[in-house]
PDB file of C-alpha atoms in Angstrom:
ATOM      1  CA  UNK A   1     -12.799   5.792   1.163  1.00 96.00           C
ATOM      2  CA  UNK A   2     -10.864   2.531   1.478  1.00 97.00           C
ATOM      3  CA  UNK A   3      -9.088   0.846  -1.439  1.00 98.00           C
ATOM      4  CA  UNK A   4      -7.714  -2.575  -0.481  1.00 97.00           C
ATOM      5  CA  UNK A   5      -5.077  -4.440  -2.509  1.00 97.00           C
ATOM      6  CA  UNK A   6      -4.899  -8.228  -2.239  1.00 94.00           C
ATOM      7  CA  UNK A   7      -3.587 -11.226  -4.153  1.00 92.00           C
ATOM      8  CA  UNK A   8      -4.236 -14.954  -4.009  1.00 87.00           C
ATOM      9  CA  UNK A   9      -0.575 -15.446  -4.927  1.00 84.00           C
ATOM     10  CA  UNK A  10       2.507 -14.936  -2.808  1.00 86.00           C
ATOM     11  CA  UNK A  11       5.314 -12.797  -4.249  1.00 84.00           C
ATOM     12  CA  UNK A  12       2.931 -11.182  -6.743  1.00 87.00           C
ATOM     13  CA  UNK A  13       4.289  -7.686  -6.044  1.00 92.00           C
ATOM     14  CA  UNK A  14       1.082  -6.469  -4.386  1.00 95.00           C
ATOM     15  CA  UNK A  15       2.851  -4.141  -1.945  1.00 95.00           C
ATOM     16  CA  UNK A  16       5.016  -2.634  -4.686  1.00 96.00           C
ATOM     17  CA  UNK A  17       2.074  -2.101  -7.034  1.00 97.00           C
ATOM     18  CA  UNK A  18      -0.036  -0.494  -4.310  1.00 98.00           C
ATOM     19  CA  UNK A  19       2.800   1.887  -3.429  1.00 97.00           C
ATOM     20  CA  UNK A  20       3.378   2.870  -7.063  1.00 97.00           C
ATOM     21  CA  UNK A  21      -0.336   3.528  -7.611  1.00 98.00           C
ATOM     22  CA  UNK A  22      -0.648   5.484  -4.355  1.00 98.00           C
ATOM     23  CA  UNK A  23       2.300   7.722  -5.308  1.00 97.00           C
ATOM     24  CA  UNK A  24       1.002   8.294  -8.834  1.00 97.00           C
ATOM     25  CA  UNK A  25      -2.491   9.038  -7.487  1.00 98.00           C
ATOM     26  CA  UNK A  26      -1.212  11.893  -5.323  1.00 97.00           C
ATOM     27  CA  UNK A  27       1.093  13.183  -8.069  1.00 97.00           C
ATOM     28  CA  UNK A  28      -1.619  13.242 -10.751  1.00 96.00           C
ATOM     29  CA  UNK A  29      -4.695  14.118  -8.684  1.00 97.00           C
ATOM     30  CA  UNK A  30      -5.495  16.762  -6.012  1.00 97.00           C
ATOM     31  CA  UNK A  31      -6.243  14.258  -3.264  1.00 97.00           C
ATOM     32  CA  UNK A  32      -4.819  13.326   0.123  1.00 98.00           C
ATOM     33  CA  UNK A  33      -3.920   9.705   0.779  1.00 98.00           C
ATOM     34  CA  UNK A  34      -2.755   7.400   3.540  1.00 98.00           C
ATOM     35  CA  UNK A  35      -0.968   4.097   2.993  1.00 98.00           C
ATOM     36  CA  UNK A  36      -1.404   1.458   5.689  1.00 97.00           C
ATOM     37  CA  UNK A  37      -1.006  -2.252   6.165  1.00 95.00           C
ATOM     38  CA  UNK A  38      -3.898  -4.680   6.366  1.00 93.00           C
ATOM     39  CA  UNK A  39      -2.252  -6.207   9.417  1.00 92.00           C
ATOM     40  CA  UNK A  40      -0.261  -5.297  12.485  1.00 93.00           C
ATOM     41  CA  UNK A  41       3.145  -5.753  10.902  1.00 89.00           C
ATOM     42  CA  UNK A  42       4.344  -5.110   7.346  1.00 86.00           C
ATOM     43  CA  UNK A  43       7.841  -3.710   7.044  1.00 86.00           C
ATOM     44  CA  UNK A  44       7.861  -4.129   3.259  1.00 88.00           C
ATOM     45  CA  UNK A  45       5.208  -1.436   2.823  1.00 91.00           C
ATOM     46  CA  UNK A  46       7.100   1.338   4.581  1.00 92.00           C
ATOM     47  CA  UNK A  47      10.472   0.214   3.206  1.00 92.00           C
ATOM     48  CA  UNK A  48       9.579   1.327  -0.321  1.00 92.00           C
ATOM     49  CA  UNK A  49       8.040   4.661   0.656  1.00 93.00           C
ATOM     50  CA  UNK A  50      10.291   5.750   3.498  1.00 89.00           C
ATOM     51  CA  UNK A  51      14.017   6.276   3.254  1.00 77.00           C
ATOM     52  CA  UNK A  52      14.712   4.238   6.372  1.00 60.00           C
ATOM     53  CA  UNK A  53      18.447   4.063   5.603  1.00 50.00           C
ATOM     54  CA  UNK A  54      18.674   7.848   5.511  1.00 45.00           C
ATOM     55  CA  UNK A  55      16.629   8.091   8.704  1.00 43.00           C
ATOM     56  CA  UNK A  56      18.874   5.549  10.425  1.00 42.00           C
ATOM     57  CA  UNK A  57      21.985   7.510   9.447  1.00 39.00           C
ATOM     58  CA  UNK A  58      20.472  10.726  10.765  1.00 37.00           C
ATOM     59  CA  UNK A  59      19.496   9.087  14.039  1.00 37.00           C
ATOM     60  CA  UNK A  60      22.983   7.619  14.349  1.00 40.00           C
ATOM     61  CA  UNK A  61      24.548  11.075  13.964  1.00 38.00           C
ATOM     62  CA  UNK A  62      22.180  12.482  16.567  1.00 37.00           C
ATOM     63  CA  UNK A  63      22.983   9.634  18.910  1.00 40.00           C
ATOM     64  CA  UNK A  64      26.712  10.285  18.678  1.00 40.00           C
ATOM     65  CA  UNK A  65      26.121  13.869  19.732  1.00 44.00           C
ATOM     66  CA  UNK A  66      24.126  12.806  22.769  1.00 43.00           C
ATOM     67  CA  UNK A  67      25.855   9.602  23.746  1.00 39.00           C
ATOM     68  CA  UNK A  68      26.012  10.352  27.464  1.00 42.00           C
ATOM     69  CA  UNK A  69      22.283  11.060  27.643  1.00 42.00           C
ATOM     70  CA  UNK A  70      21.562   7.880  25.668  1.00 40.00           C
ATOM     71  CA  UNK A  71      23.592   5.743  28.023  1.00 40.00           C
ATOM     72  CA  UNK A  72      21.878   7.323  31.016  1.00 40.00           C
ATOM     73  CA  UNK A  73      18.439   6.635  29.549  1.00 42.00           C
ATOM     74  CA  UNK A  74      19.405   3.057  28.755  1.00 44.00           C
ATOM     75  CA  UNK A  75      20.783   2.453  32.238  1.00 45.00           C
ATOM     76  CA  UNK A  76      17.902   3.991  34.174  1.00 44.00           C
ATOM     77  CA  UNK A  77      15.218   2.889  31.664  1.00 46.00           C
ATOM     78  CA  UNK A  78      13.387   6.120  32.354  1.00 44.00           C
ATOM     79  CA  UNK A  79      12.517   6.774  28.715  1.00 46.00           C
ATOM     80  CA  UNK A  80      10.585   4.530  26.380  1.00 50.00           C
ATOM     81  CA  UNK A  81       8.839   6.066  23.383  1.00 63.00           C
ATOM     82  CA  UNK A  82       6.144   4.166  21.526  1.00 82.00           C
ATOM     83  CA  UNK A  83       5.257   5.583  18.116  1.00 90.00           C
ATOM     84  CA  UNK A  84       3.496   4.601  14.925  1.00 94.00           C
ATOM     85  CA  UNK A  85       0.822   1.936  14.978  1.00 95.00           C
ATOM     86  CA  UNK A  86       1.946   0.704  18.395  1.00 95.00           C
ATOM     87  CA  UNK A  87       1.088   4.082  19.877  1.00 96.00           C
ATOM     88  CA  UNK A  88      -2.255   4.436  18.103  1.00 97.00           C
ATOM     89  CA  UNK A  89      -3.470   0.968  19.062  1.00 95.00           C
ATOM     90  CA  UNK A  90      -3.464   2.012  22.713  1.00 94.00           C
ATOM     91  CA  UNK A  91      -5.522   5.166  22.115  1.00 95.00           C
ATOM     92  CA  UNK A  92      -9.252   5.383  22.691  1.00 95.00           C
ATOM     93  CA  UNK A  93     -11.421   6.438  19.756  1.00 95.00           C
ATOM     94  CA  UNK A  94     -11.819  10.022  20.997  1.00 96.00           C
ATOM     95  CA  UNK A  95      -8.034  10.335  21.330  1.00 97.00           C
ATOM     96  CA  UNK A  96      -7.410   9.486  17.678  1.00 97.00           C
ATOM     97  CA  UNK A  97      -7.474  13.051  16.400  1.00 97.00           C
ATOM     98  CA  UNK A  98      -5.928  14.146  13.121  1.00 97.00           C
ATOM     99  CA  UNK A  99      -3.026  15.717  15.007  1.00 97.00           C
ATOM    100  CA  UNK A 100      -2.301  12.518  16.939  1.00 97.00           C
ATOM    101  CA  UNK A 101      -2.642  10.337  13.830  1.00 97.00           C
ATOM    102  CA  UNK A 102      -0.302  12.394  11.668  1.00 97.00           C
ATOM    103  CA  UNK A 103       2.209  12.722  14.503  1.00 96.00           C
ATOM    104  CA  UNK A 104       2.485   8.926  14.438  1.00 97.00           C
ATOM    105  CA  UNK A 105       2.658   8.631  10.662  1.00 97.00           C
ATOM    106  CA  UNK A 106       5.521   9.409   8.300  1.00 96.00           C
ATOM    107  CA  UNK A 107       4.986  12.099   5.680  1.00 96.00           C
ATOM    108  CA  UNK A 108       5.676  10.985   2.104  1.00 96.00           C
ATOM    109  CA  UNK A 109       4.301  14.019   0.232  1.00 96.00           C
ATOM    110  CA  UNK A 110       4.036  17.213   2.269  1.00 94.00           C
ATOM    111  CA  UNK A 111       0.532  17.557   3.776  1.00 94.00           C
ATOM    112  CA  UNK A 112      -0.948  15.137   1.221  1.00 96.00           C
ATOM    113  CA  UNK A 113       0.411  11.621   1.626  1.00 98.00           C
ATOM    114  CA  UNK A 114       1.329   9.722   4.787  1.00 98.00           C
ATOM    115  CA  UNK A 115       2.442   6.188   5.591  1.00 97.00           C
ATOM    116  CA  UNK A 116       1.612   4.511   8.891  1.00 96.00           C
ATOM    117  CA  UNK A 117       4.629   2.570  10.251  1.00 93.00           C
ATOM    118  CA  UNK A 118       3.608  -0.891  11.329  1.00 92.00           C
ATOM    119  CA  UNK A 119       4.009  -2.494  14.735  1.00 93.00           C
ATOM    120  CA  UNK A 120       7.344  -3.690  16.056  1.00 91.00           C
ATOM    121  CA  UNK A 121       5.507  -6.504  17.807  1.00 91.00           C
ATOM    122  CA  UNK A 122       4.827  -9.857  16.231  1.00 89.00           C
ATOM    123  CA  UNK A 123       1.414 -10.659  14.816  1.00 89.00           C
ATOM    124  CA  UNK A 124       1.006 -13.318  17.512  1.00 89.00           C
ATOM    125  CA  UNK A 125       1.342 -10.778  20.300  1.00 91.00           C
ATOM    126  CA  UNK A 126      -1.408  -8.634  18.825  1.00 92.00           C
ATOM    127  CA  UNK A 127      -3.723 -11.558  18.108  1.00 88.00           C
ATOM    128  CA  UNK A 128      -3.783 -12.231  21.852  1.00 89.00           C
ATOM    129  CA  UNK A 129      -4.529  -8.620  22.756  1.00 90.00           C
ATOM    130  CA  UNK A 130      -6.790  -7.600  19.874  1.00 92.00           C
ATOM    131  CA  UNK A 131      -8.484 -10.809  18.820  1.00 86.00           C
ATOM    132  CA  UNK A 132     -11.695  -8.991  17.821  1.00 90.00           C
ATOM    133  CA  UNK A 133      -9.725  -6.344  15.874  1.00 94.00           C
ATOM    134  CA  UNK A 134     -11.344  -3.563  17.914  1.00 95.00           C
ATOM    135  CA  UNK A 135      -8.137  -1.575  18.246  1.00 95.00           C
ATOM    136  CA  UNK A 136      -7.025  -2.023  14.653  1.00 95.00           C
ATOM    137  CA  UNK A 137     -10.459  -1.204  13.276  1.00 95.00           C
ATOM    138  CA  UNK A 138     -10.787   2.076  15.170  1.00 96.00           C
ATOM    139  CA  UNK A 139      -7.297   3.166  14.024  1.00 97.00           C
ATOM    140  CA  UNK A 140      -8.183   2.431  10.407  1.00 97.00           C
ATOM    141  CA  UNK A 141     -11.533   4.245  10.724  1.00 96.00           C
ATOM    142  CA  UNK A 142      -9.807   7.267  12.244  1.00 98.00           C
ATOM    143  CA  UNK A 143      -7.206   7.350   9.458  1.00 98.00           C
ATOM    144  CA  UNK A 144      -9.972   7.155   6.858  1.00 98.00           C
ATOM    145  CA  UNK A 145     -11.687  10.206   8.377  1.00 97.00           C
ATOM    146  CA  UNK A 146      -8.537  12.331   7.860  1.00 97.00           C
ATOM    147  CA  UNK A 147      -7.774  11.501   4.220  1.00 98.00           C
ATOM    148  CA  UNK A 148      -9.615  11.362   0.907  1.00 98.00           C
ATOM    149  CA  UNK A 149      -8.496   7.773   0.403  1.00 98.00           C
ATOM    150  CA  UNK A 150      -6.725   5.048   2.360  1.00 98.00           C
ATOM    151  CA  UNK A 151      -4.730   2.467   0.390  1.00 98.00           C
ATOM    152  CA  UNK A 152      -4.593  -0.774   2.394  1.00 98.00           C
ATOM    153  CA  UNK A 153      -2.027  -3.467   1.663  1.00 97.00           C
ATOM    154  CA  UNK A 154      -3.403  -6.921   2.426  1.00 95.00           C
ATOM    155  CA  UNK A 155      -0.640  -8.676   0.485  1.00 93.00           C
ATOM    156  CA  UNK A 156      -1.580 -12.329   0.047  1.00 92.00           C
ATOM    157  CA  UNK A 157      -2.866 -12.666   3.616  1.00 92.00           C
ATOM    158  CA  UNK A 158      -5.753 -15.039   4.228  1.00 90.00           C
ATOM    159  CA  UNK A 159      -6.257 -14.351   7.938  1.00 90.00           C
ATOM    160  CA  UNK A 160      -9.514 -13.102   9.435  1.00 91.00           C
ATOM    161  CA  UNK A 161      -8.481  -9.463   9.659  1.00 92.00           C
ATOM    162  CA  UNK A 162      -7.369  -9.235   6.023  1.00 91.00           C
ATOM    163  CA  UNK A 163     -10.674 -10.775   4.956  1.00 91.00           C
ATOM    164  CA  UNK A 164     -12.509  -8.258   7.160  1.00 93.00           C
ATOM    165  CA  UNK A 165     -10.663  -5.401   5.426  1.00 95.00           C
ATOM    166  CA  UNK A 166     -11.592  -6.746   1.992  1.00 93.00           C
ATOM    167  CA  UNK A 167     -15.255  -6.997   3.002  1.00 93.00           C
ATOM    168  CA  UNK A 168     -15.297  -3.397   4.241  1.00 94.00           C
ATOM    169  CA  UNK A 169     -13.293  -1.832   1.393  1.00 96.00           C
ATOM    170  CA  UNK A 170     -15.055   0.385  -1.142  1.00 96.00           C
ATOM    171  CA  UNK A 171     -12.800  -0.929  -3.919  1.00 96.00           C
ATOM    172  CA  UNK A 172     -10.974  -4.290  -3.937  1.00 95.00           C
ATOM    173  CA  UNK A 173      -7.937  -4.338  -6.225  1.00 95.00           C
ATOM    174  CA  UNK A 174      -7.049  -7.947  -6.972  1.00 92.00           C
ATOM    175  CA  UNK A 175      -3.404  -8.169  -7.972  1.00 93.00           C
ATOM    176  CA  UNK A 176      -2.288 -11.009 -10.250  1.00 89.00           C
ATOM    177  CA  UNK A 177       0.548 -11.809 -12.659  1.00 85.00           C
ATOM    178  CA  UNK A 178      -0.727 -11.792 -16.212  1.00 83.00           C
ATOM    179  CA  UNK A 179       0.548 -15.265 -17.146  1.00 76.00           C
ATOM    180  CA  UNK A 180      -1.010 -16.942 -14.130  1.00 72.00           C
ATOM    181  CA  UNK A 181      -3.745 -19.468 -15.011  1.00 69.00           C
ATOM    182  CA  UNK A 182      -5.830 -18.056 -12.146  1.00 69.00           C
ATOM    183  CA  UNK A 183      -6.816 -15.271 -14.544  1.00 75.00           C
ATOM    184  CA  UNK A 184      -9.219 -17.691 -16.194  1.00 73.00           C
ATOM    185  CA  UNK A 185     -10.765 -18.597 -12.862  1.00 72.00           C
ATOM    186  CA  UNK A 186     -11.118 -14.949 -11.947  1.00 72.00           C
ATOM    187  CA  UNK A 187     -13.378 -14.336 -14.938  1.00 70.00           C
ATOM    188  CA  UNK A 188     -15.192 -17.660 -14.982  1.00 70.00           C
ATOM    189  CA  UNK A 189     -15.830 -17.841 -11.233  1.00 69.00           C
ATOM    190  CA  UNK A 190     -15.330 -14.330  -9.891  1.00 66.00           C
ATOM    191  CA  UNK A 191     -15.121 -13.818  -6.130  1.00 70.00           C
ATOM    192  CA  UNK A 192     -17.916 -11.820  -4.587  1.00 74.00           C
ATOM    193  CA  UNK A 193     -16.938  -8.691  -2.668  1.00 76.00           C
ATOM    194  CA  UNK A 194     -19.181  -5.987  -1.217  1.00 79.00           C
ATOM    195  CA  UNK A 195     -16.749  -3.441  -2.681  1.00 83.00           C
ATOM    196  CA  UNK A 196     -16.198  -2.847  -6.363  1.00 91.00           C
ATOM    197  CA  UNK A 197     -13.653  -5.323  -7.817  1.00 90.00           C
ATOM    198  CA  UNK A 198     -10.767  -4.228 -10.045  1.00 93.00           C
ATOM    199  CA  UNK A 199      -8.215  -6.579 -11.614  1.00 91.00           C
ATOM    200  CA  UNK A 200      -4.603  -5.394 -11.647  1.00 94.00           C
ATOM    201  CA  UNK A 201      -1.917  -7.083 -13.743  1.00 93.00           C
ATOM    202  CA  UNK A 202       1.490  -6.788 -12.080  1.00 91.00           C
ATOM    203  CA  UNK A 203       4.859  -7.006 -13.876  1.00 91.00           C
ATOM    204  CA  UNK A 204       2.891  -6.394 -17.060  1.00 94.00           C
ATOM    205  CA  UNK A 205       4.286  -6.974 -20.557  1.00 93.00           C
ATOM    206  CA  UNK A 206       2.289  -5.709 -23.523  1.00 91.00           C
ATOM    207  CA  UNK A 207       3.744  -8.380 -25.840  1.00 90.00           C
ATOM    208  CA  UNK A 208       2.772 -11.292 -23.546  1.00 88.00           C
ATOM    209  CA  UNK A 209      -0.046 -13.692 -24.416  1.00 82.00           C
ATOM    210  CA  UNK A 210      -2.446 -12.385 -21.775  1.00 82.00           C
ATOM    211  CA  UNK A 211      -2.132  -8.685 -22.537  1.00 89.00           C
ATOM    212  CA  UNK A 212      -5.071  -6.366 -22.001  1.00 90.00           C
ATOM    213  CA  UNK A 213      -6.222  -6.603 -25.612  1.00 89.00           C
ATOM    214  CA  UNK A 214      -6.436 -10.400 -25.543  1.00 88.00           C
ATOM    215  CA  UNK A 215      -8.143 -10.421 -22.156  1.00 87.00           C
ATOM    216  CA  UNK A 216     -10.809  -8.073 -23.502  1.00 86.00           C
ATOM    217  CA  UNK A 217     -11.293 -10.314 -26.515  1.00 86.00           C
ATOM    218  CA  UNK A 218     -11.189 -13.731 -24.811  1.00 84.00           C
ATOM    219  CA  UNK A 219     -13.125 -12.990 -21.634  1.00 82.00           C
ATOM    220  CA  UNK A 220     -15.167  -9.950 -22.682  1.00 81.00           C
ATOM    221  CA  UNK A 221     -13.610  -8.004 -19.840  1.00 78.00           C
ATOM    222  CA  UNK A 222     -14.888  -4.527 -19.155  1.00 85.00           C
ATOM    223  CA  UNK A 223     -12.009  -2.216 -20.008  1.00 91.00           C
ATOM    224  CA  UNK A 224     -12.629   0.052 -17.028  1.00 93.00           C
ATOM    225  CA  UNK A 225     -12.150  -2.864 -14.591  1.00 91.00           C
ATOM    226  CA  UNK A 226      -8.699  -3.961 -15.763  1.00 93.00           C
ATOM    227  CA  UNK A 227      -5.424  -2.139 -15.196  1.00 95.00           C
ATOM    228  CA  UNK A 228      -1.708  -2.878 -15.185  1.00 95.00           C
ATOM    229  CA  UNK A 229       1.629  -1.849 -13.719  1.00 96.00           C
ATOM    230  CA  UNK A 230       4.280  -2.630 -16.362  1.00 95.00           C
ATOM    231  CA  UNK A 231       7.534  -4.333 -15.437  1.00 93.00           C
ATOM    232  CA  UNK A 232      10.070  -1.690 -14.414  1.00 94.00           C
ATOM    233  CA  UNK A 233      13.296  -2.983 -12.802  1.00 93.00           C
ATOM    234  CA  UNK A 234      14.677   0.547 -12.318  1.00 93.00           C
ATOM    235  CA  UNK A 235      11.639   1.537 -10.259  1.00 94.00           C
ATOM    236  CA  UNK A 236      11.842  -1.675  -8.247  1.00 93.00           C
ATOM    237  CA  UNK A 237      15.458  -0.829  -7.413  1.00 94.00           C
ATOM    238  CA  UNK A 238      14.352   2.641  -6.269  1.00 94.00           C
ATOM    239  CA  UNK A 239      11.765   0.981  -4.033  1.00 94.00           C
ATOM    240  CA  UNK A 240      14.451  -1.105  -2.317  1.00 92.00           C
ATOM    241  CA  UNK A 241      16.192   2.160  -1.388  1.00 92.00           C
ATOM    242  CA  UNK A 242      13.045   3.819  -0.016  1.00 93.00           C
ATOM    243  CA  UNK A 243      12.943   6.241  -2.954  1.00 94.00           C
ATOM    244  CA  UNK A 244       9.808   5.041  -4.710  1.00 95.00           C
ATOM    245  CA  UNK A 245       8.078   8.428  -4.746  1.00 96.00           C
ATOM    246  CA  UNK A 246      10.988  10.108  -6.531  1.00 95.00           C
ATOM    247  CA  UNK A 247      11.176   7.159  -8.896  1.00 95.00           C
ATOM    248  CA  UNK A 248       7.508   7.442  -9.862  1.00 96.00           C
ATOM    249  CA  UNK A 249       7.881  11.220 -10.312  1.00 95.00           C
ATOM    250  CA  UNK A 250      10.854  10.711 -12.597  1.00 94.00           C
ATOM    251  CA  UNK A 251       9.053   8.108 -14.729  1.00 93.00           C
ATOM    252  CA  UNK A 252       6.017  10.357 -15.189  1.00 93.00           C
ATOM    253  CA  UNK A 253       8.172  13.385 -16.006  1.00 92.00           C
ATOM    254  CA  UNK A 254      10.241  11.447 -18.548  1.00 87.00           C
ATOM    255  CA  UNK A 255       7.146  10.660 -20.622  1.00 77.00           C
ATOM    256  CA  UNK A 256       7.392  14.136 -22.152  1.00 67.00           C
ATOM    257  CA  UNK A 257      10.972  13.292 -23.199  1.00 75.00           C
ATOM    258  CA  UNK A 258       9.940  10.087 -24.905  1.00 77.00           C
ATOM    259  CA  UNK A 259      11.225   7.828 -22.107  1.00 80.00           C
ATOM    260  CA  UNK A 260       9.177   5.377 -20.067  1.00 83.00           C
ATOM    261  CA  UNK A 261       6.236   6.278 -22.285  1.00 90.00           C
ATOM    262  CA  UNK A 262       4.456   2.929 -22.168  1.00 91.00           C
ATOM    263  CA  UNK A 263       5.006   2.566 -18.446  1.00 93.00           C
ATOM    264  CA  UNK A 264       3.700   6.059 -17.691  1.00 94.00           C
ATOM    265  CA  UNK A 265       0.639   5.761 -19.922  1.00 94.00           C
ATOM    266  CA  UNK A 266      -0.352   2.384 -18.481  1.00 95.00           C
ATOM    267  CA  UNK A 267       0.186   3.579 -14.904  1.00 97.00           C
ATOM    268  CA  UNK A 268      -1.767   6.823 -15.356  1.00 96.00           C
ATOM    269  CA  UNK A 269      -4.594   4.939 -17.058  1.00 97.00           C
ATOM    270  CA  UNK A 270      -4.767   2.458 -14.161  1.00 98.00           C
ATOM    271  CA  UNK A 271      -4.694   5.192 -11.525  1.00 98.00           C
ATOM    272  CA  UNK A 272      -7.484   7.096 -13.269  1.00 98.00           C
ATOM    273  CA  UNK A 273      -9.662   3.982 -13.500  1.00 98.00           C
ATOM    274  CA  UNK A 274      -9.204   3.010  -9.845  1.00 98.00           C
ATOM    275  CA  UNK A 275      -9.906   6.527  -8.572  1.00 98.00           C
ATOM    276  CA  UNK A 276     -12.900   6.827 -10.895  1.00 97.00           C
ATOM    277  CA  UNK A 277     -14.248   3.540  -9.536  1.00 96.00           C
ATOM    278  CA  UNK A 278     -13.796   4.961  -6.044  1.00 96.00           C
ATOM    279  CA  UNK A 279     -15.604   8.169  -6.981  1.00 95.00           C
ATOM    280  CA  UNK A 280     -12.481  10.317  -6.605  1.00 96.00           C
ATOM    281  CA  UNK A 281     -11.936  11.207 -10.256  1.00 91.00           C
ATOM    282  CA  UNK A 282     -14.057  11.967 -13.294  1.00 83.00           C
TER     283      UNK A 282
END
């Protein structure tokens, strides 16, 4: 099951919203999930889910303890380890086992949620080597076979591979800011996708003009095809530190204490609708 997130707008918070929804999906539902990029390189995706600063500090401490060995390796160039997407792209289809895949992914929730680190190479380098997307497609197919759902971040990309992902996705989540005039165009001239479309309002404010209630009334929108991630600066700050999962957990737990109630309710509602559309929830 593939759920692709995409936006026609730049800086619409697509990566952040996908990550929040992926975390909440695993917290609230008994499913396994992978989070991957809809391209060869996307550092923003892993930055929110993985505490890269903490990992860097740990690696620095380990390096200090083995400085002589590090210098030797650097001088002789005997050791060069390729991991993450870069490693998987060079594997044949039969080599992409669950063990190999998870060994090259970073665990976000123990045994249930993983993030695939993107390539360290530039997009241009991979376009020359994988112009038909054969390598990328077989990695994505292999990841899909190991998890209940794969959340794919296409950002606002308009390249051929991102469009290929959107065409193959089971659900296409179209991310848009609620005050953007493109909302009108979305309902009057909707894009056609093979997958089921779902409109997601990012940085959502209930008291804004285009809130969910007014969209239902003005455009006769089906309620089950419209969701939102409310504006939450505290959670965005947690994302910048690679602590998004803990931030989402805290927001959902605080609902019982009367805090973050509107945010939690809107997020849980959106998660339930998307997973229901994908056939993963009742």
